[in-house]
CSV table of C-alpha atoms in Angstrom, one decimal:
chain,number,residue,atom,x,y,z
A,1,UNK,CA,116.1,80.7,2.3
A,2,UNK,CA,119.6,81.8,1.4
A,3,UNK,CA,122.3,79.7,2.8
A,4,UNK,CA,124.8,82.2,2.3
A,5,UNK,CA,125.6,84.4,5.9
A,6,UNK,CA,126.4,87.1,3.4
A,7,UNK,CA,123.9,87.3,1.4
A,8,UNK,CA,121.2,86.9,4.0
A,9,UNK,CA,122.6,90.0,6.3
A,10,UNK,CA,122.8,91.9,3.2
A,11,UNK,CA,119.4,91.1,2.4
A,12,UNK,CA,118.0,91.9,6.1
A,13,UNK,CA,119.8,95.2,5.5
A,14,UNK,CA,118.2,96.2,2.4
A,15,UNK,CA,114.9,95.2,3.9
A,16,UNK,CA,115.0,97.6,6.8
A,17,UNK,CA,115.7,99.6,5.1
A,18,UNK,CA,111.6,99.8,3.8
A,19,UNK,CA,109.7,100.5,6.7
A,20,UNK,CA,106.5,99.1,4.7
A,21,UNK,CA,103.4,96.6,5.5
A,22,UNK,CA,105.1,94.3,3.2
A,23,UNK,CA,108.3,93.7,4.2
A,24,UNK,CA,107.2,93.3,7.8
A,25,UNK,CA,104.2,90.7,6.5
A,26,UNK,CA,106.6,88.7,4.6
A,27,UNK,CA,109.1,88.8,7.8
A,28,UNK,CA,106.8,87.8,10.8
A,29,UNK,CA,105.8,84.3,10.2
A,30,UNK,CA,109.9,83.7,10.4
A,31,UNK,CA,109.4,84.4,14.2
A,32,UNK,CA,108.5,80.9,14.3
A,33,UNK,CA,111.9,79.9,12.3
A,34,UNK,CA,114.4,76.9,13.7
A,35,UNK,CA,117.5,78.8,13.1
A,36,UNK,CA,118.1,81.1,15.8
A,37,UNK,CA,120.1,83.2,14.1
A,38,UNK,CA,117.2,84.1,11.2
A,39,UNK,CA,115.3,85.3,14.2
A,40,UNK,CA,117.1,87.6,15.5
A,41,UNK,CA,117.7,89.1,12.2
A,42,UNK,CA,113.9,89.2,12.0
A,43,UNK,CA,113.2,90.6,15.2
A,44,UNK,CA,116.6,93.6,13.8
A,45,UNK,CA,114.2,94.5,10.7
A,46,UNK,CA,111.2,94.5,12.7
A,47,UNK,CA,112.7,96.6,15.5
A,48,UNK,CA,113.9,99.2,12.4
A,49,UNK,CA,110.5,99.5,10.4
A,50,UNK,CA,109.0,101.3,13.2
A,51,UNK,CA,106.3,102.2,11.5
A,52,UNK,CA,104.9,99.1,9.6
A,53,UNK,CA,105.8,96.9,12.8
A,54,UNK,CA,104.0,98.9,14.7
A,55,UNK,CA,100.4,98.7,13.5
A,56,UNK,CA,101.4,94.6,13.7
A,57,UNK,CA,102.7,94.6,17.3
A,58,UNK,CA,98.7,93.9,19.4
A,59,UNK,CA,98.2,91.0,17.3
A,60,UNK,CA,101.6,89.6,17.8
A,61,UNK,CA,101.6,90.2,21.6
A,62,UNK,CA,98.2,88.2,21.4
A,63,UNK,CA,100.1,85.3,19.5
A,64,UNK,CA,99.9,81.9,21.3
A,65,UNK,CA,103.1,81.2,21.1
A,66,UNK,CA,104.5,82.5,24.3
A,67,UNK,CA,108.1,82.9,22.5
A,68,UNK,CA,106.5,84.5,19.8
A,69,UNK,CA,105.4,87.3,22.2
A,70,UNK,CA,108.8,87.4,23.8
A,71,UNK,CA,110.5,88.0,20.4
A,72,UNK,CA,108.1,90.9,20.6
A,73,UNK,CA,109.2,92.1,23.6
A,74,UNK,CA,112.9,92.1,22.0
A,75,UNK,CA,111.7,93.9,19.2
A,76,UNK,CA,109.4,96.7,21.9
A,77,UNK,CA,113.0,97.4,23.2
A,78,UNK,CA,114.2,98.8,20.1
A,79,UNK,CA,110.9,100.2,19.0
A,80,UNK,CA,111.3,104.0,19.0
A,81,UNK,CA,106.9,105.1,19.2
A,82,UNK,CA,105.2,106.2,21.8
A,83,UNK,CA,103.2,103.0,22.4
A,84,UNK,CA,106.0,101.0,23.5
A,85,UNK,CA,105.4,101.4,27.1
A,86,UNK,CA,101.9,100.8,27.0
A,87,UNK,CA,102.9,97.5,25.4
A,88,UNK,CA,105.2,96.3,28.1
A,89,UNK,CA,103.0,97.4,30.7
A,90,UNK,CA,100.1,95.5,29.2
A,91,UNK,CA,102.2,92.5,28.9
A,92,UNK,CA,103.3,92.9,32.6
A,93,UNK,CA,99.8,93.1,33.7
A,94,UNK,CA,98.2,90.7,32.0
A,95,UNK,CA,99.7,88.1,29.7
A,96,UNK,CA,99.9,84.8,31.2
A,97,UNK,CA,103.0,83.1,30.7
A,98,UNK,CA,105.5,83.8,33.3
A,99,UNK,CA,108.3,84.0,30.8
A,100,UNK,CA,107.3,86.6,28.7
A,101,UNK,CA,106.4,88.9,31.7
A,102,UNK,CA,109.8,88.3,33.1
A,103,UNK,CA,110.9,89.7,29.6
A,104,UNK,CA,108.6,92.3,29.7
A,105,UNK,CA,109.6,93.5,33.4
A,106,UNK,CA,113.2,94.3,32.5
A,107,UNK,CA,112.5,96.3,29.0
A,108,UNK,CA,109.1,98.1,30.9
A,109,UNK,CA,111.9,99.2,34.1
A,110,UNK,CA,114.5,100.7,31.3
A,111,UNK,CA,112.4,102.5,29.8
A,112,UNK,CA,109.7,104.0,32.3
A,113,UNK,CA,111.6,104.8,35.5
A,114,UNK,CA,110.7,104.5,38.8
A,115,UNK,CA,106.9,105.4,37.8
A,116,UNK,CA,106.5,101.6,36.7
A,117,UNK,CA,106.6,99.5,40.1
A,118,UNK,CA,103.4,99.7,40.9
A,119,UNK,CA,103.0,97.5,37.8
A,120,UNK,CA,106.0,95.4,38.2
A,121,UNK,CA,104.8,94.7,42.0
A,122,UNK,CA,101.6,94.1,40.7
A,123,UNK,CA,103.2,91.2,38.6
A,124,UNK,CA,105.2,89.3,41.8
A,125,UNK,CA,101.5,89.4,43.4
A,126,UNK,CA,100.4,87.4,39.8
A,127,UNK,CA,102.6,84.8,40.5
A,128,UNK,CA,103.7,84.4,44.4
A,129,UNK,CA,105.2,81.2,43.5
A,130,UNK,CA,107.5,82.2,40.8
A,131,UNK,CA,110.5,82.5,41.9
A,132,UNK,CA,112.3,84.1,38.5
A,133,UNK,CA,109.4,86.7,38.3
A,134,UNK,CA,110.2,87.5,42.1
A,135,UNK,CA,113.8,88.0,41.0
A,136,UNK,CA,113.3,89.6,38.1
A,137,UNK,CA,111.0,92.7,39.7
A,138,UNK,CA,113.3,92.8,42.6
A,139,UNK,CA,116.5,93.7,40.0
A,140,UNK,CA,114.3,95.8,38.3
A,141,UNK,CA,113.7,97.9,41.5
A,142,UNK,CA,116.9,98.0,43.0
A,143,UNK,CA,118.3,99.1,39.6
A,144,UNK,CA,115.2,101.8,39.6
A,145,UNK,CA,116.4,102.9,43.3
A,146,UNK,CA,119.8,103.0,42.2
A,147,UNK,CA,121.5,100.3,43.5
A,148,UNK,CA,123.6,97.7,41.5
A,149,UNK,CA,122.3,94.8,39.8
């Protein structure tokens, strides 16, 4: 754990710039990290070893840890493969915590289109009584039909 800013950006940077099993196995576990800032620069390397994070990305949206799989999300919306969209949608349809499908929503509606609210309806019938997953499909589609968020 370097305590220098610095040094640790300049770190991250070098690391990304290996898109290789290793440096995204040695990276992961920090999902879980305190510092907020470590994070995200976890979730930047991740989102830039498209490869490597890739073949990792099922198990981590099957973690536990609901903010584990929302990190995940963050690091889907960077994540240039043709998976991605599977991903989100999967999340949408079936993971359990309201939060990370709220997360999931917004990054599944930027990238698919209009094409994607049968799936994002599908989620406000998951949870009637959620009012920030009604919200959050509801901004979705009027930004898919055009209108203003």
């Amino acid at each position: 754990m370097e305590p220098d800013q610095t040094v640790r950006d300049a770190i991250f940077s070098h690391l990304a710039r290996y898109d290789v099993d290793e440096v995204v196995e040695s990276l992961i576990h920090h999902l879980s990290s305190d510092d907020a800032g470590f994070r995200m620069a976890v979730v930047e390397v991740l989102s830039r070893t498209t490869t490597a994070t890739a073949r990792r990305i099922p198990q981590l949206l099957h973690d536990p840890d609901p903010d584990i799989r929302i990190l995940t999300v963050m690091v889907l919306s960077c994540l240039r493969t043709t998976q991605v969209s599977q991903w989100l949608g999967e999340l949408v349809r079936e993971d359990t915590n309201q939060r990370v499908v709220a997360a999931a929503i917004g990054e599944l509606a930027a990238l698919e289109g209009p094409g994607c609210l049968p799936v994002l309806y599908a989620a406000r019938t998951r949870f009637p009584a959620d009012p920030f997953i009604a919200f959050s499909v509801d901004q979705a589609a009027m930004m898919l039909e055009g209108e203003a968020w």
